[in-house]
mmCIF file of C-alpha atoms in Angstrom:
data_model
loop_
_atom_site.group_PDB
_atom_site.id
_atom_site.type_symbol
_atom_site.label_atom_id
_atom_site.label_comp_id
_atom_site.label_asym_id
_atom_site.label_seq_id
_atom_site.Cartn_x
_atom_site.Cartn_y
_atom_site.Cartn_z
ATOM 1 C CA UNK A 1 -0.217 0.007 -0.093
ATOM 2 C CA UNK A 2 1.373 3.231 -1.148
ATOM 3 C CA UNK A 3 1.311 6.612 1.174
ATOM 4 C CA UNK A 4 -1.401 8.138 -1.342
ATOM 5 C CA UNK A 5 -3.753 4.903 -0.725
ATOM 6 C CA UNK A 6 -2.669 4.761 2.890
ATOM 7 C CA UNK A 7 -3.946 8.589 2.900
ATOM 8 C CA UNK A 8 -7.044 7.847 1.501
ATOM 9 C CA UNK A 9 -8.173 5.010 3.566
ATOM 10 C CA UNK A 10 -7.599 7.209 6.453
ATOM 11 C CA UNK A 11 -9.284 10.204 5.183
ATOM 12 C CA UNK A 12 -12.375 8.020 4.575
ATOM 13 C CA UNK A 13 -12.020 6.413 7.820
ATOM 14 C CA UNK A 14 -12.210 9.515 9.405
ATOM 15 C CA UNK A 15 -15.229 10.391 7.510
ATOM 16 C CA UNK A 16 -16.863 7.215 8.347
ATOM 17 C CA UNK A 17 -16.288 7.599 12.004
ATOM 18 C CA UNK A 18 -17.614 11.218 12.053
ATOM 19 C CA UNK A 19 -20.652 9.938 10.376
ATOM 20 C CA UNK A 20 -21.076 6.927 12.639
ATOM 21 C CA UNK A 21 -20.327 9.034 15.562
ATOM 22 C CA UNK A 22 -23.279 11.538 14.721
ATOM 23 C CA UNK A 23 -25.772 8.502 13.945
ATOM 24 C CA UNK A 24 -24.897 6.945 17.131
ATOM 25 C CA UNK A 25 -25.667 10.427 19.260
ATOM 26 C CA UNK A 26 -27.904 12.955 17.671
ATOM 27 C CA UNK A 27 -30.126 10.225 15.802
ATOM 28 C CA UNK A 28 -31.422 7.463 17.838
ATOM 29 C CA UNK A 29 -33.261 6.016 14.928
ATOM 30 C CA UNK A 30 -30.039 5.972 12.900
ATOM 31 C CA UNK A 31 -28.221 3.933 15.699
ATOM 32 C CA UNK A 32 -28.612 0.448 13.660
ATOM 33 C CA UNK A 33 -26.905 1.987 10.738
ATOM 34 C CA UNK A 34 -24.635 4.277 12.275
ATOM 35 C CA UNK A 35 -22.998 1.301 14.544
ATOM 36 C CA UNK A 36 -21.768 -0.278 11.552
ATOM 37 C CA UNK A 37 -20.471 2.727 9.796
ATOM 38 C CA UNK A 38 -18.457 3.579 12.473
ATOM 39 C CA UNK A 39 -16.971 0.337 12.901
ATOM 40 C CA UNK A 40 -16.137 0.395 9.169
ATOM 41 C CA UNK A 41 -14.584 3.776 9.987
ATOM 42 C CA UNK A 42 -12.544 1.729 12.379
ATOM 43 C CA UNK A 43 -11.317 -0.717 10.089
ATOM 44 C CA UNK A 44 -10.274 1.758 7.473
ATOM 45 C CA UNK A 45 -8.299 3.876 9.719
ATOM 46 C CA UNK A 46 -6.737 0.841 11.133
ATOM 47 C CA UNK A 47 -5.801 -0.425 7.367
ATOM 48 C CA UNK A 48 -3.694 2.758 6.570
ATOM 49 C CA UNK A 49 -0.242 3.331 7.416
ATOM 50 C CA UNK A 50 -0.620 5.995 9.648
ATOM 51 C CA UNK A 51 1.290 6.154 13.154
ATOM 52 C CA UNK A 52 -0.270 4.065 15.640
ATOM 53 C CA UNK A 53 -0.725 6.634 18.197
ATOM 54 C CA UNK A 54 -2.674 8.920 15.651
ATOM 55 C CA UNK A 55 -4.846 6.081 14.601
ATOM 56 C CA UNK A 56 -5.411 5.478 18.662
ATOM 57 C CA UNK A 57 -6.145 9.116 19.177
ATOM 58 C CA UNK A 58 -8.898 9.266 16.694
ATOM 59 C CA UNK A 59 -10.620 6.177 17.322
ATOM 60 C CA UNK A 60 -10.402 6.588 20.988
ATOM 61 C CA UNK A 61 -11.457 10.224 20.930
ATOM 62 C CA UNK A 62 -14.645 9.636 18.637
ATOM 63 C CA UNK A 63 -15.655 6.421 20.894
ATOM 64 C CA UNK A 64 -15.260 8.669 24.340
ATOM 65 C CA UNK A 65 -17.309 11.429 22.432
ATOM 66 C CA UNK A 66 -20.260 9.074 21.694
ATOM 67 C CA UNK A 67 -19.993 7.242 25.160
ATOM 68 C CA UNK A 68 -19.792 10.826 26.965
ATOM 69 C CA UNK A 69 -22.446 12.548 24.846
ATOM 70 C CA UNK A 70 -25.114 9.605 24.842
ATOM 71 C CA UNK A 71 -26.601 9.947 28.190
ATOM 72 C CA UNK A 72 -26.543 13.805 27.693
ATOM 73 C CA UNK A 73 -28.570 13.090 24.426
ATOM 74 C CA UNK A 74 -30.669 10.820 25.909
ATOM 75 C CA UNK A 75 -31.546 13.263 28.890
ATOM 76 C CA UNK A 76 -32.264 16.089 26.443
ATOM 77 C CA UNK A 77 -34.421 14.282 24.419
ATOM 78 C CA UNK A 78 -36.765 12.635 27.194
ATOM 79 C CA UNK A 79 -39.953 14.309 27.738
ATOM 80 C CA UNK A 80 -41.027 14.880 31.265
ATOM 81 C CA UNK A 81 -40.966 11.871 33.200
ATOM 82 C CA UNK A 82 -44.798 10.895 33.844
ATOM 83 C CA UNK A 83 -46.954 8.518 36.444
ATOM 84 C CA UNK A 84 -50.379 7.591 35.064
ATOM 85 C CA UNK A 85 -52.810 6.857 37.930
ATOM 86 C CA UNK A 86 -55.681 5.128 36.446
ATOM 87 C CA UNK A 87 -59.082 3.978 38.321
ATOM 88 C CA UNK A 88 -58.430 0.134 39.463
ATOM 89 C CA UNK A 89 -61.272 -1.278 37.460
ATOM 90 C CA UNK A 90 -60.829 0.771 34.201
ATOM 91 C CA UNK A 91 -61.036 -0.520 31.055
ATOM 92 C CA UNK A 92 -60.742 1.039 27.599
ATOM 93 C CA UNK A 93 -59.095 4.041 25.956
ATOM 94 C CA UNK A 94 -57.629 6.898 27.595
ATOM 95 C CA UNK A 95 -56.935 10.275 26.269
ATOM 96 C CA UNK A 96 -54.552 13.133 27.751
ATOM 97 C CA UNK A 97 -55.499 16.491 25.815
ATOM 98 C CA UNK A 98 -52.723 18.755 25.975
ATOM 99 C CA UNK A 99 -52.194 22.695 25.896
ATOM 100 C CA UNK A 100 -55.680 23.685 27.305
ATOM 101 C CA UNK A 101 -55.858 26.901 29.625
ATOM 102 C CA UNK A 102 -59.022 25.627 31.365
ATOM 103 C CA UNK A 103 -57.027 22.277 31.867
ATOM 104 C CA UNK A 104 -55.494 21.090 35.375
ATOM 105 C CA UNK A 105 -52.001 21.737 36.379
ATOM 106 C CA UNK A 106 -50.485 18.344 36.997
ATOM 107 C CA UNK A 107 -49.052 17.860 40.442
ATOM 108 C CA UNK A 108 -45.304 16.788 40.469
ATOM 109 C CA UNK A 109 -44.267 14.062 42.725
ATOM 110 C CA UNK A 110 -40.449 13.078 42.872
ATOM 111 C CA UNK A 111 -40.175 15.052 39.739
ATOM 112 C CA UNK A 112 -42.722 13.379 37.939
ATOM 113 C CA UNK A 113 -45.654 14.691 36.417
ATOM 114 C CA UNK A 114 -48.646 12.951 37.891
ATOM 115 C CA UNK A 115 -51.493 12.484 35.744
ATOM 116 C CA UNK A 116 -54.561 11.406 37.585
ATOM 117 C CA UNK A 117 -57.045 9.680 35.300
ATOM 118 C CA UNK A 118 -60.857 10.421 35.991
ATOM 119 C CA UNK A 119 -63.450 7.876 35.492
ATOM 120 C CA UNK A 120 -64.514 8.882 32.058
ATOM 121 C CA UNK A 121 -60.878 8.226 31.089
ATOM 122 C CA UNK A 122 -60.462 12.004 29.356
ATOM 123 C CA UNK A 123 -57.832 14.192 31.327
ATOM 124 C CA UNK A 124 -57.380 18.091 30.140
ATOM 125 C CA UNK A 125 -54.237 19.762 31.252
ATOM 126 C CA UNK A 126 -52.613 22.969 30.591
ATOM 127 C CA UNK A 127 -49.165 21.964 29.713
ATOM 128 C CA UNK A 128 -48.059 21.539 26.315
ATOM 129 C CA UNK A 129 -47.393 18.264 24.502
ATOM 130 C CA UNK A 130 -43.712 17.426 24.446
ATOM 131 C CA UNK A 131 -42.444 14.809 21.947
ATOM 132 C CA UNK A 132 -39.543 12.799 22.730
ATOM 133 C CA UNK A 133 -38.235 9.611 24.516
ATOM 134 C CA UNK A 134 -40.960 8.725 26.769
ATOM 135 C CA UNK A 135 -40.440 7.877 30.373
ATOM 136 C CA UNK A 136 -43.719 6.640 31.789
ATOM 137 C CA UNK A 137 -44.829 4.473 34.847
ATOM 138 C CA UNK A 138 -48.722 3.179 34.875
ATOM 139 C CA UNK A 139 -50.450 2.342 38.236
ATOM 140 C CA UNK A 140 -54.021 1.273 38.976
ATOM 141 C CA UNK A 141 -55.069 3.065 42.167
ATOM 142 C CA UNK A 142 -57.998 1.627 44.380
ATOM 143 C CA UNK A 143 -60.217 3.892 46.692
ATOM 144 C CA UNK A 144 -57.548 3.636 49.594
ATOM 145 C CA UNK A 145 -55.469 5.279 47.002
ATOM 146 C CA UNK A 146 -52.981 2.263 47.011
ATOM 147 C CA UNK A 147 -50.958 1.549 43.529
ATOM 148 C CA UNK A 148 -50.880 -1.438 41.633
ATOM 149 C CA UNK A 149 -48.056 -1.045 38.627
ATOM 150 C CA UNK A 150 -49.735 -1.780 35.116
ATOM 151 C CA UNK A 151 -47.285 -3.425 32.707
ATOM 152 C CA UNK A 152 -46.906 -1.720 29.422
ATOM 153 C CA UNK A 153 -46.676 -3.671 25.887
ATOM 154 C CA UNK A 154 -45.796 -2.404 22.647
ATOM 155 C CA UNK A 155 -47.823 -4.738 20.235
ATOM 156 C CA UNK A 156 -50.812 -7.095 19.968
ATOM 157 C CA UNK A 157 -48.522 -10.295 20.091
ATOM 158 C CA UNK A 158 -47.071 -8.694 23.675
ATOM 159 C CA UNK A 159 -50.344 -7.992 25.185
ATOM 160 C CA UNK A 160 -51.217 -11.544 25.700
ATOM 161 C CA UNK A 161 -48.335 -11.737 28.279
ATOM 162 C CA UNK A 162 -49.410 -8.603 29.985
ATOM 163 C CA UNK A 163 -52.991 -8.656 30.930
ATOM 164 C CA UNK A 164 -53.829 -6.447 32.740
ATOM 165 C CA UNK A 165 -51.915 -4.070 30.804
ATOM 166 C CA UNK A 166 -51.601 -0.709 28.809
ATOM 167 C CA UNK A 167 -50.726 0.130 25.297
ATOM 168 C CA UNK A 168 -49.276 3.699 24.173
ATOM 169 C CA UNK A 169 -51.750 4.096 21.072
ATOM 170 C CA UNK A 170 -49.755 7.559 19.794
ATOM 171 C CA UNK A 171 -50.360 11.291 19.748
ATOM 172 C CA UNK A 172 -52.576 13.165 17.420
ATOM 173 C CA UNK A 173 -54.741 16.123 16.682
ATOM 174 C CA UNK A 174 -58.144 17.032 15.624
ATOM 175 C CA UNK A 175 -58.258 20.332 13.246
ATOM 176 C CA UNK A 176 -59.741 23.382 14.224
ATOM 177 C CA UNK A 177 -61.376 26.143 12.441
ATOM 178 C CA UNK A 178 -58.613 28.603 10.450
ATOM 179 C CA UNK A 179 -59.395 32.095 9.711
ATOM 180 C CA UNK A 180 -60.072 31.074 5.703
ATOM 181 C CA UNK A 181 -62.775 28.533 7.191
ATOM 182 C CA UNK A 182 -60.267 25.635 6.544
ATOM 183 C CA UNK A 183 -59.298 22.819 9.166
ATOM 184 C CA UNK A 184 -55.948 22.518 10.723
ATOM 185 C CA UNK A 185 -54.055 20.979 13.383
ATOM 186 C CA UNK A 186 -52.316 24.282 13.504
ATOM 187 C CA UNK A 187 -55.609 26.043 14.308
ATOM 188 C CA UNK A 188 -55.481 27.493 18.021
ATOM 189 C CA UNK A 189 -58.918 25.376 18.184
ATOM 190 C CA UNK A 190 -57.193 22.329 17.363
ATOM 191 C CA UNK A 191 -57.203 19.492 19.839
ATOM 192 C CA UNK A 192 -53.888 17.936 20.711
ATOM 193 C CA UNK A 193 -53.831 14.678 22.314
ATOM 194 C CA UNK A 194 -52.383 11.234 23.331
ATOM 195 C CA UNK A 195 -54.167 8.127 23.581
ATOM 196 C CA UNK A 196 -53.685 4.973 25.276
ATOM 197 C CA UNK A 197 -55.744 1.403 25.691
ATOM 198 C CA UNK A 198 -56.244 -0.132 29.055
ATOM 199 C CA UNK A 199 -57.005 -3.894 29.181
ATOM 200 C CA UNK A 200 -58.425 -5.603 32.304
ATOM 201 C CA UNK A 201 -58.662 -9.355 31.991
ATOM 202 C CA UNK A 202 -59.777 -9.623 28.368
ATOM 203 C CA UNK A 203 -58.357 -8.399 25.097
ATOM 204 C CA UNK A 204 -60.987 -6.425 22.810
ATOM 205 C CA UNK A 205 -60.653 -5.873 19.004
ATOM 206 C CA UNK A 206 -60.957 -2.581 17.579
ATOM 207 C CA UNK A 207 -64.756 -1.145 17.477
ATOM 208 C CA UNK A 208 -65.391 1.759 15.170
ATOM 209 C CA UNK A 209 -68.680 2.551 16.675
ATOM 210 C CA UNK A 210 -67.363 2.557 20.317
ATOM 211 C CA UNK A 211 -64.322 4.735 18.769
ATOM 212 C CA UNK A 212 -66.381 7.386 17.499
ATOM 213 C CA UNK A 213 -68.489 7.730 20.599
ATOM 214 C CA UNK A 214 -65.430 8.132 22.868
ATOM 215 C CA UNK A 215 -63.844 10.912 20.319
ATOM 216 C CA UNK A 216 -67.434 12.265 20.274
ATOM 217 C CA UNK A 217 -67.445 12.372 24.131
ATOM 218 C CA UNK A 218 -63.753 13.663 24.297
ATOM 219 C CA UNK A 219 -64.526 16.739 21.943
ATOM 220 C CA UNK A 220 -67.684 17.611 23.990
ATOM 221 C CA UNK A 221 -65.931 17.586 26.939
ATOM 222 C CA UNK A 222 -62.966 19.680 25.660
ATOM 223 C CA UNK A 223 -65.460 22.248 24.262
ATOM 224 C CA UNK A 224 -67.317 22.114 27.440
ATOM 225 C CA UNK A 225 -63.910 22.948 29.416
ATOM 226 C CA UNK A 226 -63.317 25.884 26.781
ATOM 227 C CA UNK A 227 -66.515 27.483 27.564
#
């Protein structure tokens, strides 16, 4: 290997190392791609004829930066920790409506926002929705305020192992009227929410009529709150 080829390998290796490092830190979804790129960068740098000291400095400096920055990135991109307190016999959909002046200001317990779900399953709060890595804890609460942890499942196959359990369905919005008469989730009148499904001892399938009924109830409660 001549010096020119060695320099090319080294420079490409550095580029891969930096690109892979960015993928491993700033973009969590890029981790599975970022790691192979990072490893290729290490291999290319190792194959070059640069001094061992130079190789070690570059490789271990990038590894150190990734290791040090990863927990910082996690901290920055994790939404405010939340604890959900759900009536012990509740089953069905839960909706948290965010950013409403008429909503409640949740209590803070040990640094976690406590969301006490009412019997109708719809909670309206003042804080705006914050996207990011979730840090949730879920509990059933009885009349004596005793808590029982609820397992969270990720998909339909998982829920057969976690009953009772809870599933985070996702976040969304219902459009509000704009000045031009159109409807948009950017409207000040839009409803922004996150929804969950709570299961007790049975698993239920999607029911469009029940979904529509619950969504209609949610809209009525939000409108009543606003007025």
